[in-house]
Coordinates of C-alpha atoms and ligand atoms in Angstrom, one line a residue:
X830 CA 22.4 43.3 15.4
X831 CA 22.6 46.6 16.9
X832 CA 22.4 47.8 20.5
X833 CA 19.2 49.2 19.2
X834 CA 17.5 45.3 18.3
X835 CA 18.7 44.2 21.8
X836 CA 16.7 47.0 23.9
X837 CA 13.8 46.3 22.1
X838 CA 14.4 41.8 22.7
X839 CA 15.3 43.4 26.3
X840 CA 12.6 45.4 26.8
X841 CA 10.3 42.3 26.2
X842 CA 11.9 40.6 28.7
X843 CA 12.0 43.1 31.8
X844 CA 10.1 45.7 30.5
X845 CA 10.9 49.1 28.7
X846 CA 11.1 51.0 32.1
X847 CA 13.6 48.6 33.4
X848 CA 16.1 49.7 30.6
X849 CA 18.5 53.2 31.0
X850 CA 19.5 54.3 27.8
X851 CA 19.7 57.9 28.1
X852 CA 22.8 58.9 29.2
X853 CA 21.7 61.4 32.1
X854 CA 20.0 58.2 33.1
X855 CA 23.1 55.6 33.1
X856 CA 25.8 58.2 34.0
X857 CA 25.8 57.0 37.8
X858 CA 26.2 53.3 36.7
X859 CA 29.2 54.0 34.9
X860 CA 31.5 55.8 37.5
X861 CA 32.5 53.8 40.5
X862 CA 33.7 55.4 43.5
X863 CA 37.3 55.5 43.1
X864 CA 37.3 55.5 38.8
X865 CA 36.6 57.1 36.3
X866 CA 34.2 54.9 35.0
X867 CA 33.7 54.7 31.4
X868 CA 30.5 54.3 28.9
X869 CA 28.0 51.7 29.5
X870 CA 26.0 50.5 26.3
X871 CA 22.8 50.4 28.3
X872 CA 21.7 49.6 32.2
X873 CA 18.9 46.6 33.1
X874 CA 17.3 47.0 36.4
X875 CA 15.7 43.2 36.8
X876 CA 13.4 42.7 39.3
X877 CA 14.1 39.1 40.9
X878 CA 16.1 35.7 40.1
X879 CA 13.8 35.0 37.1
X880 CA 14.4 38.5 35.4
X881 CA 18.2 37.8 35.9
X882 CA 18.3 34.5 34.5
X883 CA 16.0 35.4 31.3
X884 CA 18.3 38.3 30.6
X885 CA 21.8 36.3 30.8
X886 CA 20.5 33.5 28.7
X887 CA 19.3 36.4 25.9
X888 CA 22.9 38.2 26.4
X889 CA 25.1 35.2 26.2
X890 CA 23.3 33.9 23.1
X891 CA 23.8 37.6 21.8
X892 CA 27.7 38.1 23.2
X893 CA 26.4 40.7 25.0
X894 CA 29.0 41.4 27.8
X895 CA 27.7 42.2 31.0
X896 CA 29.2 43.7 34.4
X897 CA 27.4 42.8 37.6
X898 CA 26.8 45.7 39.9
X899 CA 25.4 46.1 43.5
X900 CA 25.9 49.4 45.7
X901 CA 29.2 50.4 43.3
X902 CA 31.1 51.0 46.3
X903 CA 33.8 48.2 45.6
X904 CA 37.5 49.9 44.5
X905 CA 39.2 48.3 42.0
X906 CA 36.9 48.9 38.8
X907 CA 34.8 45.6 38.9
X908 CA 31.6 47.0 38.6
X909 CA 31.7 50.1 36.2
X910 CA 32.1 49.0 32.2
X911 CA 35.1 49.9 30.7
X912 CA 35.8 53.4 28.0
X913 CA 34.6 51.2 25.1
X914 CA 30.9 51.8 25.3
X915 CA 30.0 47.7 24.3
X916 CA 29.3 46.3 27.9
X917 CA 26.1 47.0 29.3
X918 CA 25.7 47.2 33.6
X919 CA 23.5 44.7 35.0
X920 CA 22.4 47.0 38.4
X921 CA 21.2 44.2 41.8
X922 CA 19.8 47.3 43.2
X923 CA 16.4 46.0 42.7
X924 CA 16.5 42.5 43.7
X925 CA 16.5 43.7 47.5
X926 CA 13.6 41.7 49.2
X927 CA 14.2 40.7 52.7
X928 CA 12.4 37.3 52.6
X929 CA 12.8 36.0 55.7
X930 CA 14.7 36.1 59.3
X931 CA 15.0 33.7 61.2
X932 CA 16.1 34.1 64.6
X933 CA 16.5 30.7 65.6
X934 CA 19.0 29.6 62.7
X935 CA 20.1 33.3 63.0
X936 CA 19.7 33.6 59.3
X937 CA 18.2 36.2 57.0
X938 CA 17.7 35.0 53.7
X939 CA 17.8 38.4 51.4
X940 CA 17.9 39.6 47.3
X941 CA 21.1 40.2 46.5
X942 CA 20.8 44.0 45.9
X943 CA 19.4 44.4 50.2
X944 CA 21.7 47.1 51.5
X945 CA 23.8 46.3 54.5
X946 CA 22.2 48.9 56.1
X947 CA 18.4 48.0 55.1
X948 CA 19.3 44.3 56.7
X949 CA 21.0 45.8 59.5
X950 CA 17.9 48.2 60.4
X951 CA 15.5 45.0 60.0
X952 CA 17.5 42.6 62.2
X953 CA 17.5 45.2 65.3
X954 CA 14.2 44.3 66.8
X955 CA 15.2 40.8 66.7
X956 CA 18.9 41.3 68.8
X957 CA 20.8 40.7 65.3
X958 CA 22.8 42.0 62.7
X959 CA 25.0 41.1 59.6
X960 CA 28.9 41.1 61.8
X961 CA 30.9 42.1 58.5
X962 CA 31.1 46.1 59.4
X963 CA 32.9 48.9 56.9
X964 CA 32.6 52.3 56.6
X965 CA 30.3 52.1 53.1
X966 CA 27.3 50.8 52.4
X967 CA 27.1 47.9 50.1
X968 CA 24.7 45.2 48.6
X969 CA 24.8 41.6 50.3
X970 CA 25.9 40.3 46.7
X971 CA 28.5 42.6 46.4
X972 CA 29.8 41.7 49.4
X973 CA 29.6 38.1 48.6
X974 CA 30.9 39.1 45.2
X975 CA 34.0 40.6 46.7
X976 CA 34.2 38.2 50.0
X977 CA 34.2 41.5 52.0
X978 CA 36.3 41.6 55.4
X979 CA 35.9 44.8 57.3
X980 CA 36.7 45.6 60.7
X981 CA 35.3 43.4 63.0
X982 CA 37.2 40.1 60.9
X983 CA 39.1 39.4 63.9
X984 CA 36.6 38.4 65.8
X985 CA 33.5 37.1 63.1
X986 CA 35.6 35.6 59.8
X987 CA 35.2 37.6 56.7
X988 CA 31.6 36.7 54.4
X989 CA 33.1 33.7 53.3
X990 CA 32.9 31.9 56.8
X991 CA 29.6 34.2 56.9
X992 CA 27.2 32.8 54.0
X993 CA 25.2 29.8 54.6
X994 CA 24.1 29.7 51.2
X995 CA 23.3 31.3 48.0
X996 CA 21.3 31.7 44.6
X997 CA 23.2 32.2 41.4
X998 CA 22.6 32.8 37.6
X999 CA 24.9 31.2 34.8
X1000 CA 26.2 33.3 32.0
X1001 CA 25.1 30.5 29.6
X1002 CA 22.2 30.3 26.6
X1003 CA 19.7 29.0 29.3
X1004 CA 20.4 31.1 32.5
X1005 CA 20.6 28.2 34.6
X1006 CA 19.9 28.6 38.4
X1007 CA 22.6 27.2 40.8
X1008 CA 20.4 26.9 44.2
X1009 CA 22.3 26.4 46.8
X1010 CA 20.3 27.8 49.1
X1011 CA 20.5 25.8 51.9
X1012 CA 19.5 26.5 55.5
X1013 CA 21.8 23.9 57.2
X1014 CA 25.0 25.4 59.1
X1015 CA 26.1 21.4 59.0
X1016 CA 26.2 19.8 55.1
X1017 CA 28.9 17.9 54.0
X1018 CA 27.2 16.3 50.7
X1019 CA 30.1 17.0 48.3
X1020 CA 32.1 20.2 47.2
X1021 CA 30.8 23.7 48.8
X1022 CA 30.3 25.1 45.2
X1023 CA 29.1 28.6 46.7
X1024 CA 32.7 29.1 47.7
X1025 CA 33.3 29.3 43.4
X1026 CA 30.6 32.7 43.6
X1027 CA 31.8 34.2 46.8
X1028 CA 35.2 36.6 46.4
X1029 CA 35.1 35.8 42.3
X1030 CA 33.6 39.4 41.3
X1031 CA 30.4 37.8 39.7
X1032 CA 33.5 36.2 37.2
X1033 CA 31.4 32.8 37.4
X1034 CA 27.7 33.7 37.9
X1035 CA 25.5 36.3 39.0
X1036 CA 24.6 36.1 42.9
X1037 CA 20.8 36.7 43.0
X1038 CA 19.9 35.8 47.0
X1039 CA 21.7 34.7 49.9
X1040 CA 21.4 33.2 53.0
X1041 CA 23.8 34.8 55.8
X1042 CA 25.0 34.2 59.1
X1043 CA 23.7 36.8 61.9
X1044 CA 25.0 37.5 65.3
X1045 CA 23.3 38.7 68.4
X1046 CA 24.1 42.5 68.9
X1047 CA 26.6 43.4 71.2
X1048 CA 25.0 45.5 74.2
X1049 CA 28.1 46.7 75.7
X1050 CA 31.2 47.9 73.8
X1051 CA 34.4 49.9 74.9
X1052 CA 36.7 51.4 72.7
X1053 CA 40.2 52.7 73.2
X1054 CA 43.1 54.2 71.6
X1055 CA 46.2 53.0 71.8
X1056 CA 49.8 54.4 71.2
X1057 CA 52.5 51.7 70.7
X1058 CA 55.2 52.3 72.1
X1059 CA 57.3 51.4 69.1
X1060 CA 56.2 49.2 65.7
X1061 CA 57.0 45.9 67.0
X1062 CA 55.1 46.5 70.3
X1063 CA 51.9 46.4 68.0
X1064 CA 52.3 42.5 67.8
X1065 CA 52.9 42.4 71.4
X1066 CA 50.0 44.4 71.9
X1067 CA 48.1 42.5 69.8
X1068 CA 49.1 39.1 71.2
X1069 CA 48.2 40.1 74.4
X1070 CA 44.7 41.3 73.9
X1071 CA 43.6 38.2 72.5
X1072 CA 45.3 35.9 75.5
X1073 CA 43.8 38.5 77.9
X1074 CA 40.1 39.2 76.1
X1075 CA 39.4 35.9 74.6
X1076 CA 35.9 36.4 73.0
X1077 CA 35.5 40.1 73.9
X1078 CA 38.2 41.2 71.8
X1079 CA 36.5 42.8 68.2
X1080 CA 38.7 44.8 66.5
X1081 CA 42.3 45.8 66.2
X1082 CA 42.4 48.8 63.7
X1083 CA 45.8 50.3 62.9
X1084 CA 45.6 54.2 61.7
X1085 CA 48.6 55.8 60.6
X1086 CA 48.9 59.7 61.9
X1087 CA 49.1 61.0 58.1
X1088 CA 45.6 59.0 57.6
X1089 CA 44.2 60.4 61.1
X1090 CA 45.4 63.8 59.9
X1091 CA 43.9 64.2 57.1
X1092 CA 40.1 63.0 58.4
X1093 CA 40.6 65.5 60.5
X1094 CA 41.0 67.9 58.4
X1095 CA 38.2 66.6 56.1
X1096 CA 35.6 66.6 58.2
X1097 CA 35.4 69.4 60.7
X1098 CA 32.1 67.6 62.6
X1099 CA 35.2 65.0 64.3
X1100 CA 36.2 64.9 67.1
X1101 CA 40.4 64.7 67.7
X1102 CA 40.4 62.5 70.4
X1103 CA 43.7 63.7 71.4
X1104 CA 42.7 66.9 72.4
X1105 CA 45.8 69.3 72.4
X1106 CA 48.5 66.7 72.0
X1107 CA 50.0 66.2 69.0
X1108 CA 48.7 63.6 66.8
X1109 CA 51.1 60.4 67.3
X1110 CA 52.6 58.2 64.6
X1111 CA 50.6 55.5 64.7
X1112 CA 47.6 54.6 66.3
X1113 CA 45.1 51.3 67.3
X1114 CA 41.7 51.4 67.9
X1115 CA 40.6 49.1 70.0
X1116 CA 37.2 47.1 70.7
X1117 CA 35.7 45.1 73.3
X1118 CA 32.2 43.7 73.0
X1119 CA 29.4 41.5 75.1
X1120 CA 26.1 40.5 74.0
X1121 CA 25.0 41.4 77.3
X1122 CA 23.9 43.9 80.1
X1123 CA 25.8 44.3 82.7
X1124 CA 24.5 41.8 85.6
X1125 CA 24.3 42.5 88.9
X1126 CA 28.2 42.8 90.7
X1127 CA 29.1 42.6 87.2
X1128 CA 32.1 44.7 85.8
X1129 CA 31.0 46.8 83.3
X1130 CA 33.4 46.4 79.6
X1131 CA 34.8 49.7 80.2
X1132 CA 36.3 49.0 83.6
X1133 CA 37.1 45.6 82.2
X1134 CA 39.0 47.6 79.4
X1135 CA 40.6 49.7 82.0
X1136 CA 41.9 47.1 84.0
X1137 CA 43.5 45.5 80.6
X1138 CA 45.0 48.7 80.1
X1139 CA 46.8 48.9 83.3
X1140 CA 47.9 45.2 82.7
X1141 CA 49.6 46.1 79.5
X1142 CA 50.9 49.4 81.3
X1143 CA 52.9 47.2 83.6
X1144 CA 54.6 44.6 81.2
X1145 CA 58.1 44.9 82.0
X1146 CA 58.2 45.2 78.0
X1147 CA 56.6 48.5 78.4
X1148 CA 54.7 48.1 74.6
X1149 CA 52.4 50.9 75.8
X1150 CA 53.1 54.7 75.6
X1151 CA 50.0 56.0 75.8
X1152 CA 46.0 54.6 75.8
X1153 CA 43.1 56.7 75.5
X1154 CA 39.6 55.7 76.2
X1155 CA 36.8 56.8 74.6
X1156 CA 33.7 56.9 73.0
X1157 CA 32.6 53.7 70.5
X1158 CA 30.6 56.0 68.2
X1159 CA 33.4 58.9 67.9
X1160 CA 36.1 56.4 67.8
X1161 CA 34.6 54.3 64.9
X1162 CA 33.4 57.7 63.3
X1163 CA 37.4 58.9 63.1
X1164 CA 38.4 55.2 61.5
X1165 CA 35.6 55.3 59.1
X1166 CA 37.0 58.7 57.9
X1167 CA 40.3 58.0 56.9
X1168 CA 39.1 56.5 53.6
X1169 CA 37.3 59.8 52.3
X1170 CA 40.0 62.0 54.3
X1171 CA 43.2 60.5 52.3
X1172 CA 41.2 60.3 49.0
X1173 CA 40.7 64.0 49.4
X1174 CA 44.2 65.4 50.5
X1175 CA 45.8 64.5 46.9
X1176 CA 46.0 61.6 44.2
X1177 CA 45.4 58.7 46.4
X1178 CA 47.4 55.4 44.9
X1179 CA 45.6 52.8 47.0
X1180 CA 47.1 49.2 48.2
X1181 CA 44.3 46.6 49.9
X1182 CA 47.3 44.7 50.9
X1183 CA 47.8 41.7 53.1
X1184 CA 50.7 39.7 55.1
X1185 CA 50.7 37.3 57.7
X1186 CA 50.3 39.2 60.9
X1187 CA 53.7 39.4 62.0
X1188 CA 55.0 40.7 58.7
X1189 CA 52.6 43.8 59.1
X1190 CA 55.2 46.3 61.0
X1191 CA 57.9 45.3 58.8
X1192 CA 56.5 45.9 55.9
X1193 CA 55.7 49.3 56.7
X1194 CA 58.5 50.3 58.4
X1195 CA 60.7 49.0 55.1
X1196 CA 58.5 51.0 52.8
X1197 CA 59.0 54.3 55.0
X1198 CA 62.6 53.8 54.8
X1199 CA 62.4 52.6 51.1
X1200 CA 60.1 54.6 48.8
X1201 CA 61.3 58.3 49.7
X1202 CA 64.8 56.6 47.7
X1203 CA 62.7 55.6 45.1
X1204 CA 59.4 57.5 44.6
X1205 CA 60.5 60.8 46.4
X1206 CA 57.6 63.3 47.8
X1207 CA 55.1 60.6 48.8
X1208 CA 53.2 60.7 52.0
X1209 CA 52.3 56.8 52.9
X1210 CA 48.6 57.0 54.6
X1211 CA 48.2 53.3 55.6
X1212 CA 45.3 51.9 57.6
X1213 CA 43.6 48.9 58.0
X1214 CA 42.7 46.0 59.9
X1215 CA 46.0 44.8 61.1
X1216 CA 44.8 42.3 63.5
X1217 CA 44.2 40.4 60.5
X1218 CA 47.3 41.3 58.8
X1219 CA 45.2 43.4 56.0
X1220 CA 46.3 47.0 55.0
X1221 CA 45.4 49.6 53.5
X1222 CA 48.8 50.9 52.2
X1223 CA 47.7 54.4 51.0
X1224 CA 50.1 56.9 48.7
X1225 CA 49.4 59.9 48.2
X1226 CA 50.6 62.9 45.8
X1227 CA 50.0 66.4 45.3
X1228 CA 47.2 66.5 42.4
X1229 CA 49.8 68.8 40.4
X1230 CA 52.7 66.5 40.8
X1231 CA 54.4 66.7 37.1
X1232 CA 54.8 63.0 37.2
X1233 CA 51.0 62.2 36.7
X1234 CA 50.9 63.0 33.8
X1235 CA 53.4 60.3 33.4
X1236 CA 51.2 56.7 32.7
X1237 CA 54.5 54.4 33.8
X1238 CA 55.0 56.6 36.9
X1239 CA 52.0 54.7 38.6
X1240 CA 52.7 51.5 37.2
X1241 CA 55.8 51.5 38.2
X1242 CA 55.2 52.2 41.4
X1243 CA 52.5 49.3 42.0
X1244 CA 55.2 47.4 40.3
X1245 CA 57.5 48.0 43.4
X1246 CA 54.9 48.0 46.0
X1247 CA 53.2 44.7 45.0
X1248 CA 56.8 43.1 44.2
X1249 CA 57.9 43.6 47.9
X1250 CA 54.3 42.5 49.1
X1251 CA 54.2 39.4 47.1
X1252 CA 57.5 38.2 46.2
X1253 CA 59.3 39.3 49.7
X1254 CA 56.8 38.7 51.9
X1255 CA 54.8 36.5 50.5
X1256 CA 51.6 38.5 51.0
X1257 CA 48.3 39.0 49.2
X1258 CA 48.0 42.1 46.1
X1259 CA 44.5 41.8 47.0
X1260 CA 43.2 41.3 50.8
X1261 CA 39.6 42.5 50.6
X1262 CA 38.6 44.0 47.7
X1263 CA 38.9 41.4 45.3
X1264 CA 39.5 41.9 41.6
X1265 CA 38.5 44.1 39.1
X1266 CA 40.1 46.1 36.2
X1267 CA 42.6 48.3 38.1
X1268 CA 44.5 45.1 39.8
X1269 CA 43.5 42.6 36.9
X1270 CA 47.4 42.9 35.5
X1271 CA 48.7 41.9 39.0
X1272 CA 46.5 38.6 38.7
X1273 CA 47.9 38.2 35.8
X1274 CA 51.4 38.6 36.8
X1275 CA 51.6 37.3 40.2
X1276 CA 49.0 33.6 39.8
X1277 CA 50.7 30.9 39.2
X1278 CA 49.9 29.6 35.5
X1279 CA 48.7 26.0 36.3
X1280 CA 45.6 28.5 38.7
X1281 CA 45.0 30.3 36.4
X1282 CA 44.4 27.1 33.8
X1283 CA 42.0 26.0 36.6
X1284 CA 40.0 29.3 37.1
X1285 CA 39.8 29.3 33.4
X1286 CA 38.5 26.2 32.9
X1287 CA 35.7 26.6 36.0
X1288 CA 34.8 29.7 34.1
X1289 CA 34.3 27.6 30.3
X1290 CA 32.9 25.4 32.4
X1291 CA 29.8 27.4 33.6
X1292 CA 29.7 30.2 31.5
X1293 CA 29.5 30.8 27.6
X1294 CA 28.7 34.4 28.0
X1295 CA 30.5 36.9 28.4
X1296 CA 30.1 38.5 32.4
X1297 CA 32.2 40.4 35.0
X1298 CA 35.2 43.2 34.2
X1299 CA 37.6 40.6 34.9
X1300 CA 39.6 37.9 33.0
X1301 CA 39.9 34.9 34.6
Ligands
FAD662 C1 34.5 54.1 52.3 C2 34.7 52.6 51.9 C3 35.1 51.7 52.8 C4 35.3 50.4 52.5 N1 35.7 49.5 53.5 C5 35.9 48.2 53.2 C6 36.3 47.3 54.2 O1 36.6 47.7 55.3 N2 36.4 46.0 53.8 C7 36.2 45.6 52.6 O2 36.3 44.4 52.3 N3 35.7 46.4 51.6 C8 35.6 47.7 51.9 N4 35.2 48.6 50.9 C9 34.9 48.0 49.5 C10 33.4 47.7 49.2 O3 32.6 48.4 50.0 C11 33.2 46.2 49.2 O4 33.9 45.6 48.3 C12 31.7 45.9 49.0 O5 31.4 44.7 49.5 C13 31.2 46.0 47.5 O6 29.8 45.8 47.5 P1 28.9 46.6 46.4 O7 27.5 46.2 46.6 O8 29.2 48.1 46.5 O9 29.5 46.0 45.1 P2 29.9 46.7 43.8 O10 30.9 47.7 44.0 O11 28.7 47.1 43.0 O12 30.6 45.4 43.0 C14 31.7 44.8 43.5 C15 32.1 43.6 42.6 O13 31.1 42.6 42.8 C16 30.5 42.3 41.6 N5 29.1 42.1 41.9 C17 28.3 43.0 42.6 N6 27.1 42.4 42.8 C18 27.1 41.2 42.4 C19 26.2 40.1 42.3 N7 25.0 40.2 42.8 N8 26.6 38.9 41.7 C20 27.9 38.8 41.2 N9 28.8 39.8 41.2 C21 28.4 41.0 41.8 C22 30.8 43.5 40.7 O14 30.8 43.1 39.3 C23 32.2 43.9 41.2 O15 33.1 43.1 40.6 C24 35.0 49.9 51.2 C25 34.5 50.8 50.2 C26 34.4 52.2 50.6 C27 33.9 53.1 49.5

């Protein structure tokens, strides 16, 4: 049966205009932000939960092998098809209905292909909004898909601890719907089974709707800048901001100078915040929130956030060398431009790493003794959200560097990064952007074989088909 017989069954099924063959048409399905992409056979648009199901039971009777795709703005190649031109995409981008909020459960029930933003812009006249907050704009399934943290974790859980419940679609000859959809915040009936579809990269199902947790929108934030005196003052820093913020305290964003440097440079409508002075080492943003006004006699955050800062000023300790208060919205717009600012200055070799929080500093300050003796001529351009241990251990080389051209040279030096991540310090090779083609080696090398028998056997379990770019 060609790919030829299959548009045509498919066509029947979604209709014709629901089907990108032409490759002008399918070219932006196939390249994912940080990949090259490669050559999808052909790229269904389905409509709803129905259109999804009828078109995995036709493509696992037909070993059709399909890769799930939402906003493609994940990172490690899980949601473009691979150079071989046989998988076809299956695009959410369609299936995003808001059906319904509701502000008393602080719910919204949504199609899995609803952008964050879309939800986001709905829930404001209701005091609400999704708490999982990055600087891209992806589908609610995708970010169930990939169990998406971001960098407000610290003080709201990742999705996992943020989905109520969910809709998915096996990859088996009947589609079979998996509804577990439910509205309760309290149901201990058995197994959570939406836990196997959440962070699994659509390995075990399609995710077609959700049901996620909303929080009332903060009404007052402050945001500062601090300078740590030295790397081990950030866990002092860190340690006393939650003891002396309690519920306030939202975010705890590392950025490394080299990172801040080159956002700078990449987008001339930012702000420095520090002015003249040089650019320091290492830096945290820092965030305060409250849901409400301020009341009468009532400090305002900032002032609240002032008087912390003086605190941590005078702790004999001295862990502060310099805080800088400023704006929320220039602050957050500087953190959310590291990403695009280090992907620009070179060939970026990305880490979404993670440690247990203490291990953080160490880690880093190893590597920037370590790799200049070993990978010489590499600037390190970490990030991340280190108040909950996660990195984003960025490399970078100049795009002429002779050894790219050199397939083992990256290899290798994954190799060496992950081996000191996961076999020194016991950390994670993947913190929040779950699996997908580029780190599908390190699952296999670094999970233990008795998980992996069990993932396999969940997977023969519910699927026949063929769906996801990963092995499990
Ligand atoms: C600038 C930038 C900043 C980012 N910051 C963060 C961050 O702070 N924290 C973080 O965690 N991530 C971050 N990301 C990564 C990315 O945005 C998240 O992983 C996001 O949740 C992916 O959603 P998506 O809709 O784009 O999914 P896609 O990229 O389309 O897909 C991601 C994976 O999920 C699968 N999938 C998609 N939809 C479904 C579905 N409905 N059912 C089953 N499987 C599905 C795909 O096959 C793929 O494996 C960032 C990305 C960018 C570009």
């Amino acid at each position: 049966v060609t790919n030829h017989n299959h548009i045509s069954a498919l066509e029947k099924i979604i209709g014709k205009e629901n089907i990108l063959t032409d490759p002008h048409d399918t070219a932006p399905y196939e390249k994912g932000w940080r990949d090259d992409g490669g050559k999808a056979a052909f790229v269904l648009r389905p409509h709803n939960t129905n259109d999804v199901s009828r078109i995995l039971s036709y493509c696992a009777k037909n070993n059709i092998h399909i890769i799930p795709q939402g906003a493609n703005t994940g990172l490690v190649s899980g949601s473009t098809p691979d150079t071989s031109g046989a998988h076809c995409v299956l695009s959410l981008s369609r299936l995003n209905t808001i059906f319904h909020i509701d502000p008393i459960n602080r719910t919204a029930h949504v199609g899995a292909g609803c952008k964050l933003s879309a939800l986001n812009a709905t829930l404001e006249e209701h005091g609400l909004y999704f708490p999982i907050d990055l600087g891209a704009d992806p589908t609610i399934g995708g970010m169930l898909a990939t169990n998406t943290g971001g960098g407000r974790f610290l003080k709201y859980g990742g999705v996992r601890e943020n989905t109520l419940g969910l809709r998915a679609i096996l990859s088996d000859e009947d589609g079979t719907l998996i509804d577990l959809l439910h509205p309760c915040r309290k149901n201990n009936t058995g197994p959570d089974l939406k836990h196997l579809f959440i962070g699994t990269s659509g390995a075990f199902g399609i995710i077609t709707e959700a049901l996620v947790n909303l929080a009332p929108l903060p009404q007052q934030t402050a945001t500062a800048l601090l300078i740590p005196r030295t790397p081990e003052s950030v866990n002092t820093l860190l340690m006393e901001m939650e003891r002396r913020c309690g519920n306030y305290f939202s975010a705890f964003e590392g950025m490394s100078g080299e990172a801040i440097k080159r956002a700078l440079a990449h987008s001339p409508t930012l702000t420095n915040p520090f002015g003249r002075d040089a650019i320091p080492n290492y830096a945290i943003l820092l965030e305060l929130t409250r849901t409400w006004t301020p009341r009468v006699g009532e400090q305002p955050l900032t002032d609240i956030l002032e008087s912390i800062l003086s605190e941590l000023w005078a702790m004999p300790e001295e862990p502060l060398e310099n805080a800088l208060l400023g704006d929320p919205a220039k602050l957050w717009a500087l953190r959310h431009a590291l990403s695009e600012g280090v992907q620009k200055s070179g060939k970026l070799i990305a880490f979404d790493i993670a440690f247990k929080r203490g291990d953080v500093m160490n880690f880093l300050m190893q590597m920037h003794k370590q790799l200049p003796a070993q990978f010489p001529d590499i600037a390190i351009c970490d990030f991340g959200h280190i108040g909950d241990g996660g990195v984003h251990f960025n490399l970078v080389v100049a795009k002429d560097d002779p050894r790219l051209s050199d397939n083992s040279f990256e290899t290798n030096l994954r190799r060496w990064v992950y081996d000191c991540v996961v076999r020194e310090y016991n950390g994670s090779f993947s913190a929040e952007h779950a699996l997908g083609r580029k780190n599908q080696m390190f699952y296999d090398l670094y999970t233990p074989q008795n998980i992996k028998n069990i993932n396999h056997k969940i997977k023969n379990l519910l699927c026949t088909g063929e769906i996801s770019a990963i092995l499990l």
